[in-house]
Every structure is written in C-alpha cells, then in structure tokens.
Amino acid sequence: MKDPLVLGFVLIVVDVVLWRAAFPRNDTIRLLLRLVIFALLSALLFGSALSPFTPAPWPESPGRHLAAQILEVSWWLIGARLLTLSLDAAFRSRHWHRERLFQDVLGALVFLAAVVASLAFVLGLPVTGLVATSGALAIVLGLAIQSTLSDVFAGIVLNTTEPYHIGDWVSVDGVDGKVLEMNWRATHLLTSQGNVVIVPNSVAAKAKITNSSRPVALHGVSIALQISPEERPATVLGALERAVAGSNRVLQTPAPYALIKKTSINSIEYEVTVYIDDMGKSVVVTNQLYDLCHRHLAAAGIELWPLSVPRPPRHDASDSRQRLLSHVDLFRALKGEEIEALSKRLSRHEYEPDQVVVKSDEVTDYLMIVESGVLSVMVTGPSGPVESARLGPGDSIGEAGVLAGLPVQAQVTALTRALIYRLDKADLTPLLKSRPEIGQQMCHLLSQQQDSLRKLNTEIPVPVGTDRTLLEWLRDGMHKLHELTS
C-alpha cells in the first residue's frame, strides 16, 4: 500500500497547481475539480491514521510526525478556502462578486475558525488560554486601528443597505463620480475629470448620498438662469419652454419644465429641468440647454442684463434682422455693410405648430433663417423616418437649394409657432460675385452638412461615375446656378 503522506501531498500539489494556473478557465468547473480533490484528500486522511480531528501520529518519528501535522493543517486551510468559494458561488448575486468587502470579511472569519480548529485538534494547544490571550491582544489592536475598524463596520452597513452598486453614478460627501470599487476600507469613485477619488466607508456612511442611477434610465438635469425682473415672467417662461422643446436629446416623459425659483431686487431666478436616460449625456445636455436658452431668450427680446447695470438701448427691427444674419454660419465672414444690405432683402413668414415648412426632396430657391420657434428635421433612414436635428433661432435650412440647386433631403415641420425669414437666391447672387471667398466658405459648410446626412444613410443626389469630390461638385453647381466665373 502506498504511503498516505505521499498521496496526500500529491493531492495538495495538484490543488495548488489548479489554483495558481487558473485551470480550467471556467471558475465553476475549476471549483468542482478542487472539491473533488479535497474529497479524495479527506477520504485518504480519514481512511488512515491521519484524521484532522486528532493529533498527528508517529511522535516517535519527528520527520513523519511533522509531515503529518503539515498535511492535517493544510486540510483545514484548504477546506476553509473552498468553503469560502462555495458560499460565494452559491449565495451571492452577480454584482456582489465585484464588491470585495463581504468576500474579504467572510474569508477572514472562516480562515480564523480553521486556524483555531487546527491549533486545537492537530497541535493539541489549549484553545481557552489562547482565546483569552488573543482577546486582550484584540483590545490593544482595536484601540490602535479604531479608524480602520470604523471603515470596516461602515462598509458592512453600506453593503447591507446597498445605497449604490458598482457602476452607479453617485454623489458622496460632495464628490460626484461613477462607483468603480467597494472594498473593506473605502469606495472608489471615477469623476468626470478622469480622477479616482477614494471616499472612506466611515465618511460615506455618515454623508448624504445621491444615487443618480436610480431609478434606472431616468436622470434629472437642471440649469438656473438669472433674468432681469423687468422682463415679464410669462414671456420668459414661454421662451424657456421653447428652448427645452429645441432639444431632441431629452426624454419627453417625464415632461421637462421651467419654473420661477426665487426673486430678488436685481433678478428673478428661473430653473429649467429636463430628464435623460444616461448620466453620460449630462454634460452635453447641460451645455446644449444653456445655448438654447440663450438663443430663445434673445429671440424673444429678452437680454441677460442685471437691473443694477445700465441697459443698452433696445434694438429696432432692422437691427434685429442684422443680428440674426450675423449669427448664421454662412454669413459670419461678411462685413457690417454687407449684413445690412442683405437684411433689407429678408421676407417675413410665420408658421403654426405641425405645419410643414419644407417637404422632403423639395428644391428651394430661398434660404430660410429661424428667428423664433422650433423646427423638426426628419430624414429617411434605413429603418424609416428619423429626426436628425431640431432647429432654433439662428439656424438655417435650404442652403443646398440656394447654392447648388440641390433638394432638401429632409422634411422640416414646425414644432411650435415659428417665425422664419427668407433670403431669395437672386438676392444672394450679387454677394457671391463680389466676394468669391464667401461662396467657397458656404460650399465647405454645405459639404459638411451633406456628410452628416451620409452618416444617416440618406441618399445624396451626386452624379455616379465621377472622380470629383462632393466639395468640387458643389462648387461647380454654385458657379452654374449663379453664373459665376471660375
């Protein structure tokens, strides 16, 4: 019969190899193999004189006696480890596997019990005296590491009550970030600046915690604006509601809203609140809201000017048209007298909600510039109509028809009451002849717009079988349409 000591150490070596080599790769299969090896080791020990519940045999042979002690103590430690892994696999939810606190604490308790049992059964040491001595030592250590113990017990409370999980966006003690890790000492947060902030569990347990990931797929974003009290609140609220309607990045349920937060002698504070389905969009949506509010307030004649500062004179209608043209990307390079000349050519048109402004594939011989209101731009994608953008004050549509005679590759509909100014193609031709660089800039901007439509798989009516780029084709189309010299 083979020596049980040799067979026992062979089984331990095999178990260690499986553990260190992480073989097989599947955790469950590897755990089952290790449990089988542990069962074989247990059968070997209990079937011989090497029971882990009795002192090691062969006291007359120091070498074999020491080897037997090592084998029996190893049985206790391996059993403790496998028990921890089995409990972890059987009773914990998936996200608990990533939160190490319970795994560490439970493992420590199991290993402590295994060490005490091996000292009592294998080595025959008096456990009562050991426990008394360790109790006094624990008091001394507890006083020395009381802050660490506070973090551990606070971590147990946090993991039990579960105010947040791995991957949640939270605000803890004034720190906003995404939860990366929760361990026995602290919570690790990844901020929007890309920094990792470590918040001790004792601080987190006492702090006010805001979890932006609950309920799922619903997060509020708010901005505040200070408006002069001279402006009528109903007019301001109407402009802010149109600004909110100008964003297609926010959820419509719950409905966004604007309200008066508080008033003072110098200003009235308004708050705009919208909801999004992903906290990763909060920065983009916040910046977009500020821009939309600024544009719609300006379109309503509301200037962000405090009462304590002298207000500049109000602009008349002609000045408003010039300011509107100067905000259009196509005309940013124009001089003041050129803007003034074009503004006199603008014609005013009003549209009611749900009224179609431009039909899909319609070739317009005029440029439309939004003065106020919100327009929806719908394009036809692979899966049907999809909203590509929403237009607000200062936005324009129809550049393709005015510059190169191309149809509008979208249907434009008024979402709210809208005021639009038109600039006819014939009024644009003299400017293109006198300022060729303006035409080049317009073609570049139009080329970028057409590229955006291509990303939505919208067909662009460019001739097939030509080596010219889209920009060159647009430039040639503009020259032919406006009878410009090359």
PDB file of C-alpha atoms in Angstrom, residues 233-462:
ATOM      1  CA  PRO A 233     -42.253  86.095 -16.281  1.00  0.00           C
ATOM      2  CA  ALA A 234     -44.799  84.681 -18.747  1.00  0.00           C
ATOM      3  CA  THR A 235     -42.633  85.816 -21.670  1.00  0.00           C
ATOM      4  CA  VAL A 236     -39.502  84.342 -20.084  1.00  0.00           C
ATOM      5  CA  LEU A 237     -41.184  81.030 -19.288  1.00  0.00           C
ATOM      6  CA  GLY A 238     -42.519  80.795 -22.853  1.00  0.00           C
ATOM      7  CA  ALA A 239     -39.019  81.296 -24.267  1.00  0.00           C
ATOM      8  CA  LEU A 240     -37.569  78.699 -21.876  1.00  0.00           C
ATOM      9  CA  GLU A 241     -40.258  76.172 -22.814  1.00  0.00           C
ATOM     10  CA  ARG A 242     -39.406  76.670 -26.489  1.00  0.00           C
ATOM     11  CA  ALA A 243     -35.744  76.219 -25.629  1.00  0.00           C
ATOM     12  CA  VAL A 244     -36.476  72.881 -23.969  1.00  0.00           C
ATOM     13  CA  ALA A 245     -38.523  71.813 -26.990  1.00  0.00           C
ATOM     14  CA  GLY A 246     -35.479  72.547 -29.152  1.00  0.00           C
ATOM     15  CA  SER A 247     -33.510  69.602 -27.737  1.00  0.00           C
ATOM     16  CA  ASN A 248     -34.039  66.085 -29.070  1.00  0.00           C
ATOM     17  CA  ARG A 249     -31.619  64.616 -26.518  1.00  0.00           C
ATOM     18  CA  VAL A 250     -34.013  64.780 -23.552  1.00  0.00           C
ATOM     19  CA  LEU A 251     -36.876  62.486 -22.550  1.00  0.00           C
ATOM     20  CA  GLN A 252     -40.441  63.618 -23.102  1.00  0.00           C
ATOM     21  CA  THR A 253     -41.718  61.533 -20.162  1.00  0.00           C
ATOM     22  CA  PRO A 254     -41.480  62.885 -17.501  1.00  0.00           C
ATOM     23  CA  ALA A 255     -42.077  66.164 -19.276  1.00  0.00           C
ATOM     24  CA  PRO A 256     -39.371  68.857 -18.961  1.00  0.00           C
ATOM     25  CA  TYR A 257     -40.431  72.079 -17.269  1.00  0.00           C
ATOM     26  CA  ALA A 258     -39.369  75.616 -16.369  1.00  0.00           C
ATOM     27  CA  LEU A 259     -40.286  77.427 -13.159  1.00  0.00           C
ATOM     28  CA  ILE A 260     -39.534  80.536 -11.152  1.00  0.00           C
ATOM     29  CA  LYS A 261     -37.143  79.524  -8.384  1.00  0.00           C
ATOM     30  CA  LYS A 262     -36.872  82.775  -6.432  1.00  0.00           C
ATOM     31  CA  THR A 263     -36.934  86.547  -6.864  1.00  0.00           C
ATOM     32  CA  SER A 264     -34.823  89.431  -5.638  1.00  0.00           C
ATOM     33  CA  ILE A 265     -34.440  93.132  -6.348  1.00  0.00           C
ATOM     34  CA  ASN A 266     -31.827  92.599  -9.042  1.00  0.00           C
ATOM     35  CA  SER A 267     -33.047  89.424 -10.745  1.00  0.00           C
ATOM     36  CA  ILE A 268     -35.547  86.599 -10.979  1.00  0.00           C
ATOM     37  CA  GLU A 269     -34.045  83.113 -10.910  1.00  0.00           C
ATOM     38  CA  TYR A 270     -35.568  80.596 -13.317  1.00  0.00           C
ATOM     39  CA  GLU A 271     -34.846  76.867 -13.253  1.00  0.00           C
ATOM     40  CA  VAL A 272     -35.111  74.566 -16.263  1.00  0.00           C
ATOM     41  CA  THR A 273     -35.279  70.813 -15.597  1.00  0.00           C
ATOM     42  CA  VAL A 274     -35.114  68.014 -18.154  1.00  0.00           C
ATOM     43  CA  TYR A 275     -34.651  64.246 -17.910  1.00  0.00           C
ATOM     44  CA  ILE A 276     -32.182  61.993 -19.706  1.00  0.00           C
ATOM     45  CA  ASP A 277     -31.692  58.226 -19.900  1.00  0.00           C
ATOM     46  CA  ASP A 278     -27.916  58.187 -19.419  1.00  0.00           C
ATOM     47  CA  MET A 279     -25.797  60.193 -16.986  1.00  0.00           C
ATOM     48  CA  GLY A 280     -23.044  60.211 -19.595  1.00  0.00           C
ATOM     49  CA  LYS A 281     -25.174  62.717 -21.552  1.00  0.00           C
ATOM     50  CA  SER A 282     -25.461  65.206 -18.687  1.00  0.00           C
ATOM     51  CA  VAL A 283     -22.550  67.434 -19.748  1.00  0.00           C
ATOM     52  CA  VAL A 284     -23.651  67.591 -23.395  1.00  0.00           C
ATOM     53  CA  VAL A 285     -27.291  68.238 -22.473  1.00  0.00           C
ATOM     54  CA  THR A 286     -26.382  70.901 -19.900  1.00  0.00           C
ATOM     55  CA  ASN A 287     -24.265  72.820 -22.406  1.00  0.00           C
ATOM     56  CA  GLN A 288     -26.978  72.468 -25.060  1.00  0.00           C
ATOM     57  CA  LEU A 289     -29.637  73.789 -22.665  1.00  0.00           C
ATOM     58  CA  TYR A 290     -27.615  76.906 -21.862  1.00  0.00           C
ATOM     59  CA  ASP A 291     -27.097  77.573 -25.570  1.00  0.00           C
ATOM     60  CA  LEU A 292     -30.767  77.013 -26.449  1.00  0.00           C
ATOM     61  CA  CYS A 293     -31.989  79.189 -23.587  1.00  0.00           C
ATOM     62  CA  HIS A 294     -29.649  81.997 -24.615  1.00  0.00           C
ATOM     63  CA  ARG A 295     -30.855  81.862 -28.231  1.00  0.00           C
ATOM     64  CA  HIS A 296     -34.576  81.641 -27.465  1.00  0.00           C
ATOM     65  CA  LEU A 297     -34.405  84.381 -24.840  1.00  0.00           C
ATOM     66  CA  ALA A 298     -32.641  86.636 -27.344  1.00  0.00           C
ATOM     67  CA  ALA A 299     -35.268  85.766 -29.983  1.00  0.00           C
ATOM     68  CA  ALA A 300     -37.986  86.833 -27.502  1.00  0.00           C
ATOM     69  CA  GLY A 301     -36.214  90.147 -26.988  1.00  0.00           C
ATOM     70  CA  ILE A 302     -35.040  89.212 -23.502  1.00  0.00           C
ATOM     71  CA  GLU A 303     -31.474  90.209 -22.771  1.00  0.00           C
ATOM     72  CA  LEU A 304     -29.469  88.727 -19.905  1.00  0.00           C
ATOM     73  CA  TRP A 305     -28.805  92.070 -18.266  1.00  0.00           C
ATOM     74  CA  PRO A 306     -28.963  92.768 -14.491  1.00  0.00           C
ATOM     75  CA  LEU A 307     -31.063  95.656 -13.199  1.00  0.00           C
ATOM     76  CA  SER A 308     -28.064  97.181 -11.393  1.00  0.00           C
ATOM     77  CA  VAL A 309     -26.220  97.743 -14.683  1.00  0.00           C
ATOM     78  CA  PRO A 310     -27.429 100.377 -17.184  1.00  0.00           C
ATOM     79  CA  ARG A 311     -29.317  98.659 -20.005  1.00  0.00           C
ATOM     80  CA  PRO A 312     -28.262  99.424 -23.581  1.00  0.00           C
ATOM     81  CA  PRO A 313     -30.930 100.790 -25.915  1.00  0.00           C
ATOM     82  CA  ARG A 314     -33.352  98.294 -27.395  1.00  0.00           C
ATOM     83  CA  HIS A 315     -32.695  97.165 -30.950  1.00  0.00           C
ATOM     84  CA  ASP A 316     -35.188  98.087 -33.646  1.00  0.00           C
ATOM     85  CA  ALA A 317     -36.481  95.645 -36.256  1.00  0.00           C
ATOM     86  CA  SER A 318     -33.674  96.304 -38.742  1.00  0.00           C
ATOM     87  CA  ASP A 319     -31.024  95.798 -36.075  1.00  0.00           C
ATOM     88  CA  SER A 320     -32.677  92.518 -35.073  1.00  0.00           C
ATOM     89  CA  ARG A 321     -32.513  91.250 -38.640  1.00  0.00           C
ATOM     90  CA  GLN A 322     -28.856  92.185 -38.914  1.00  0.00           C
ATOM     91  CA  ARG A 323     -28.079  90.452 -35.630  1.00  0.00           C
ATOM     92  CA  LEU A 324     -29.969  87.374 -36.861  1.00  0.00           C
ATOM     93  CA  LEU A 325     -27.942  87.218 -40.087  1.00  0.00           C
ATOM     94  CA  SER A 326     -24.671  87.636 -38.213  1.00  0.00           C
ATOM     95  CA  HIS A 327     -25.484  84.523 -36.160  1.00  0.00           C
ATOM     96  CA  VAL A 328     -25.857  82.329 -39.272  1.00  0.00           C
ATOM     97  CA  ASP A 329     -22.695  80.327 -40.000  1.00  0.00           C
ATOM     98  CA  LEU A 330     -22.896  81.072 -43.734  1.00  0.00           C
ATOM     99  CA  PHE A 331     -22.628  84.826 -43.159  1.00  0.00           C
ATOM    100  CA  ARG A 332     -20.116  85.072 -40.328  1.00  0.00           C
ATOM    101  CA  ALA A 333     -17.376  86.351 -42.660  1.00  0.00           C
ATOM    102  CA  LEU A 334     -19.491  89.213 -44.035  1.00  0.00           C
ATOM    103  CA  LYS A 335     -18.782  92.823 -43.182  1.00  0.00           C
ATOM    104  CA  GLY A 336     -21.242  95.120 -41.460  1.00  0.00           C
ATOM    105  CA  GLU A 337     -22.430  96.900 -44.610  1.00  0.00           C
ATOM    106  CA  GLU A 338     -22.914  93.561 -46.385  1.00  0.00           C
ATOM    107  CA  ILE A 339     -25.003  92.252 -43.492  1.00  0.00           C
ATOM    108  CA  GLU A 340     -27.061  95.440 -43.550  1.00  0.00           C
ATOM    109  CA  ALA A 341     -27.682  95.153 -47.285  1.00  0.00           C
ATOM    110  CA  LEU A 342     -28.791  91.521 -47.009  1.00  0.00           C
ATOM    111  CA  SER A 343     -31.053  92.227 -44.038  1.00  0.00           C
ATOM    112  CA  LYS A 344     -33.154  94.563 -46.171  1.00  0.00           C
ATOM    113  CA  ARG A 345     -33.817  91.669 -48.577  1.00  0.00           C
ATOM    114  CA  LEU A 346     -35.297  89.354 -45.952  1.00  0.00           C
ATOM    115  CA  SER A 347     -39.012  88.497 -46.105  1.00  0.00           C
ATOM    116  CA  ARG A 348     -41.001  87.503 -43.011  1.00  0.00           C
ATOM    117  CA  HIS A 349     -43.062  84.276 -42.777  1.00  0.00           C
ATOM    118  CA  GLU A 350     -44.960  82.712 -39.868  1.00  0.00           C
ATOM    119  CA  TYR A 351     -45.800  79.032 -39.289  1.00  0.00           C
ATOM    120  CA  GLU A 352     -48.174  77.345 -36.871  1.00  0.00           C
ATOM    121  CA  PRO A 353     -47.360  74.157 -34.884  1.00  0.00           C
ATOM    122  CA  ASP A 354     -47.321  70.960 -37.021  1.00  0.00           C
ATOM    123  CA  GLN A 355     -47.272  72.980 -40.239  1.00  0.00           C
ATOM    124  CA  VAL A 356     -44.860  71.655 -42.868  1.00  0.00           C
ATOM    125  CA  VAL A 357     -42.220  74.246 -43.715  1.00  0.00           C
ATOM    126  CA  VAL A 358     -40.324  72.285 -46.387  1.00  0.00           C
ATOM    127  CA  LYS A 359     -41.285  68.974 -47.953  1.00  0.00           C
ATOM    128  CA  SER A 360     -38.711  66.234 -48.481  1.00  0.00           C
ATOM    129  CA  ASP A 361     -36.882  66.435 -51.849  1.00  0.00           C
ATOM    130  CA  GLU A 362     -38.206  69.954 -52.432  1.00  0.00           C
ATOM    131  CA  VAL A 363     -35.764  72.282 -54.203  1.00  0.00           C
ATOM    132  CA  THR A 364     -35.987  75.707 -52.599  1.00  0.00           C
ATOM    133  CA  ASP A 365     -34.705  78.851 -54.301  1.00  0.00           C
ATOM    134  CA  TYR A 366     -34.526  80.681 -50.980  1.00  0.00           C
ATOM    135  CA  LEU A 367     -32.637  80.359 -47.714  1.00  0.00           C
ATOM    136  CA  MET A 368     -34.727  80.098 -44.531  1.00  0.00           C
ATOM    137  CA  ILE A 369     -33.410  81.521 -41.236  1.00  0.00           C
ATOM    138  CA  VAL A 370     -35.246  80.815 -37.987  1.00  0.00           C
ATOM    139  CA  GLU A 371     -35.997  83.946 -35.966  1.00  0.00           C
ATOM    140  CA  SER A 372     -38.010  82.232 -33.221  1.00  0.00           C
ATOM    141  CA  GLY A 373     -39.642  78.875 -32.534  1.00  0.00           C
ATOM    142  CA  VAL A 374     -38.553  75.255 -33.002  1.00  0.00           C
ATOM    143  CA  LEU A 375     -38.438  73.203 -36.219  1.00  0.00           C
ATOM    144  CA  SER A 376     -38.048  69.431 -36.524  1.00  0.00           C
ATOM    145  CA  VAL A 377     -35.879  67.991 -39.306  1.00  0.00           C
ATOM    146  CA  MET A 378     -36.917  64.464 -40.348  1.00  0.00           C
ATOM    147  CA  VAL A 379     -34.790  62.373 -42.722  1.00  0.00           C
ATOM    148  CA  THR A 380     -35.463  58.949 -44.185  1.00  0.00           C
ATOM    149  CA  GLY A 381     -33.030  56.338 -42.868  1.00  0.00           C
ATOM    150  CA  PRO A 382     -32.752  52.581 -43.421  1.00  0.00           C
ATOM    151  CA  SER A 383     -35.461  51.864 -40.846  1.00  0.00           C
ATOM    152  CA  GLY A 384     -37.772  54.738 -41.793  1.00  0.00           C
ATOM    153  CA  PRO A 385     -38.124  58.412 -40.848  1.00  0.00           C
ATOM    154  CA  VAL A 386     -35.850  59.595 -38.046  1.00  0.00           C
ATOM    155  CA  GLU A 387     -35.386  63.027 -36.500  1.00  0.00           C
ATOM    156  CA  SER A 388     -31.875  64.220 -37.322  1.00  0.00           C
ATOM    157  CA  ALA A 389     -31.991  67.640 -35.642  1.00  0.00           C
ATOM    158  CA  ARG A 390     -34.101  70.437 -34.251  1.00  0.00           C
ATOM    159  CA  LEU A 391     -33.630  73.996 -35.426  1.00  0.00           C
ATOM    160  CA  GLY A 392     -33.944  77.113 -33.306  1.00  0.00           C
ATOM    161  CA  PRO A 393     -33.181  80.827 -33.507  1.00  0.00           C
ATOM    162  CA  GLY A 394     -30.168  81.500 -35.732  1.00  0.00           C
ATOM    163  CA  ASP A 395     -30.332  78.139 -37.545  1.00  0.00           C
ATOM    164  CA  SER A 396     -30.855  77.978 -41.298  1.00  0.00           C
ATOM    165  CA  ILE A 397     -32.216  75.489 -43.824  1.00  0.00           C
ATOM    166  CA  GLY A 398     -32.231  75.427 -47.624  1.00  0.00           C
ATOM    167  CA  GLU A 399     -28.546  76.126 -48.259  1.00  0.00           C
ATOM    168  CA  ALA A 400     -28.326  73.244 -50.730  1.00  0.00           C
ATOM    169  CA  GLY A 401     -31.026  74.701 -52.990  1.00  0.00           C
ATOM    170  CA  VAL A 402     -29.745  78.277 -52.840  1.00  0.00           C
ATOM    171  CA  LEU A 403     -26.108  77.414 -53.527  1.00  0.00           C
ATOM    172  CA  ALA A 404     -26.202  74.401 -55.855  1.00  0.00           C
ATOM    173  CA  GLY A 405     -29.836  73.709 -56.732  1.00  0.00           C
ATOM    174  CA  LEU A 406     -29.929  70.551 -54.588  1.00  0.00           C
ATOM    175  CA  PRO A 407     -33.164  69.369 -52.977  1.00  0.00           C
ATOM    176  CA  VAL A 408     -33.615  69.474 -49.213  1.00  0.00           C
ATOM    177  CA  GLN A 409     -33.003  65.879 -48.073  1.00  0.00           C
ATOM    178  CA  ALA A 410     -35.452  66.211 -45.171  1.00  0.00           C
ATOM    179  CA  GLN A 411     -38.933  67.287 -44.226  1.00  0.00           C
ATOM    180  CA  VAL A 412     -38.991  70.311 -41.948  1.00  0.00           C
ATOM    181  CA  THR A 413     -42.012  70.782 -39.673  1.00  0.00           C
ATOM    182  CA  ALA A 414     -42.768  73.463 -37.090  1.00  0.00           C
ATOM    183  CA  LEU A 415     -42.980  72.047 -33.556  1.00  0.00           C
ATOM    184  CA  THR A 416     -44.017  75.390 -32.081  1.00  0.00           C
ATOM    185  CA  ARG A 417     -45.210  78.668 -33.527  1.00  0.00           C
ATOM    186  CA  ALA A 418     -42.261  79.808 -35.641  1.00  0.00           C
ATOM    187  CA  LEU A 419     -41.106  82.979 -37.326  1.00  0.00           C
ATOM    188  CA  ILE A 420     -38.814  82.476 -40.333  1.00  0.00           C
ATOM    189  CA  TYR A 421     -37.073  84.953 -42.627  1.00  0.00           C
ATOM    190  CA  ARG A 422     -36.361  84.072 -46.248  1.00  0.00           C
ATOM    191  CA  LEU A 423     -33.494  85.236 -48.459  1.00  0.00           C
ATOM    192  CA  ASP A 424     -34.042  84.603 -52.173  1.00  0.00           C
ATOM    193  CA  LYS A 425     -31.359  83.108 -54.405  1.00  0.00           C
ATOM    194  CA  ALA A 426     -31.397  86.172 -56.629  1.00  0.00           C
ATOM    195  CA  ASP A 427     -30.505  88.378 -53.661  1.00  0.00           C
ATOM    196  CA  LEU A 428     -27.530  86.151 -52.832  1.00  0.00           C
ATOM    197  CA  THR A 429     -26.011  86.111 -56.336  1.00  0.00           C
ATOM    198  CA  PRO A 430     -24.504  89.665 -56.227  1.00  0.00           C
ATOM    199  CA  LEU A 431     -22.780  88.839 -52.945  1.00  0.00           C
ATOM    200  CA  LEU A 432     -21.254  85.637 -54.385  1.00  0.00           C
ATOM    201  CA  LYS A 433     -19.968  87.537 -57.407  1.00  0.00           C
ATOM    202  CA  SER A 434     -18.332  90.281 -55.340  1.00  0.00           C
ATOM    203  CA  ARG A 435     -16.999  88.007 -52.618  1.00  0.00           C
ATOM    204  CA  PRO A 436     -15.899  84.638 -54.126  1.00  0.00           C
ATOM    205  CA  GLU A 437     -14.369  83.529 -50.813  1.00  0.00           C
ATOM    206  CA  ILE A 438     -17.826  83.664 -49.235  1.00  0.00           C
ATOM    207  CA  GLY A 439     -19.038  81.142 -51.787  1.00  0.00           C
ATOM    208  CA  GLN A 440     -16.082  78.866 -51.031  1.00  0.00           C
ATOM    209  CA  GLN A 441     -16.880  79.001 -47.323  1.00  0.00           C
ATOM    210  CA  MET A 442     -20.541  78.255 -47.973  1.00  0.00           C
ATOM    211  CA  CYS A 443     -19.594  75.222 -50.057  1.00  0.00           C
ATOM    212  CA  HIS A 444     -17.382  73.921 -47.250  1.00  0.00           C
ATOM    213  CA  LEU A 445     -20.225  74.254 -44.734  1.00  0.00           C
ATOM    214  CA  LEU A 446     -22.691  72.639 -47.120  1.00  0.00           C
ATOM    215  CA  SER A 447     -20.259  69.768 -47.754  1.00  0.00           C
ATOM    216  CA  GLN A 448     -20.086  69.118 -44.009  1.00  0.00           C
ATOM    217  CA  GLN A 449     -23.888  69.067 -43.807  1.00  0.00           C
ATOM    218  CA  GLN A 450     -24.086  66.566 -46.660  1.00  0.00           C
ATOM    219  CA  ASP A 451     -21.514  64.358 -44.913  1.00  0.00           C
ATOM    220  CA  SER A 452     -23.739  64.364 -41.812  1.00  0.00           C
ATOM    221  CA  LEU A 453     -26.657  63.165 -43.955  1.00  0.00           C
ATOM    222  CA  ARG A 454     -24.488  60.394 -45.362  1.00  0.00           C
ATOM    223  CA  LYS A 455     -23.845  59.115 -41.838  1.00  0.00           C
ATOM    224  CA  LEU A 456     -27.612  58.630 -41.539  1.00  0.00           C
ATOM    225  CA  ASN A 457     -27.509  56.583 -44.785  1.00  0.00           C
ATOM    226  CA  THR A 458     -29.527  59.268 -46.545  1.00  0.00           C
ATOM    227  CA  GLU A 459     -29.043  59.238 -50.306  1.00  0.00           C
ATOM    228  CA  ILE A 460     -27.178  62.271 -51.648  1.00  0.00           C
ATOM    229  CA  PRO A 461     -28.003  63.168 -55.281  1.00  0.00           C
ATOM    230  CA  VAL A 462     -24.386  63.275 -56.504  1.00  0.00           C
TER     231      VAL A 462
END
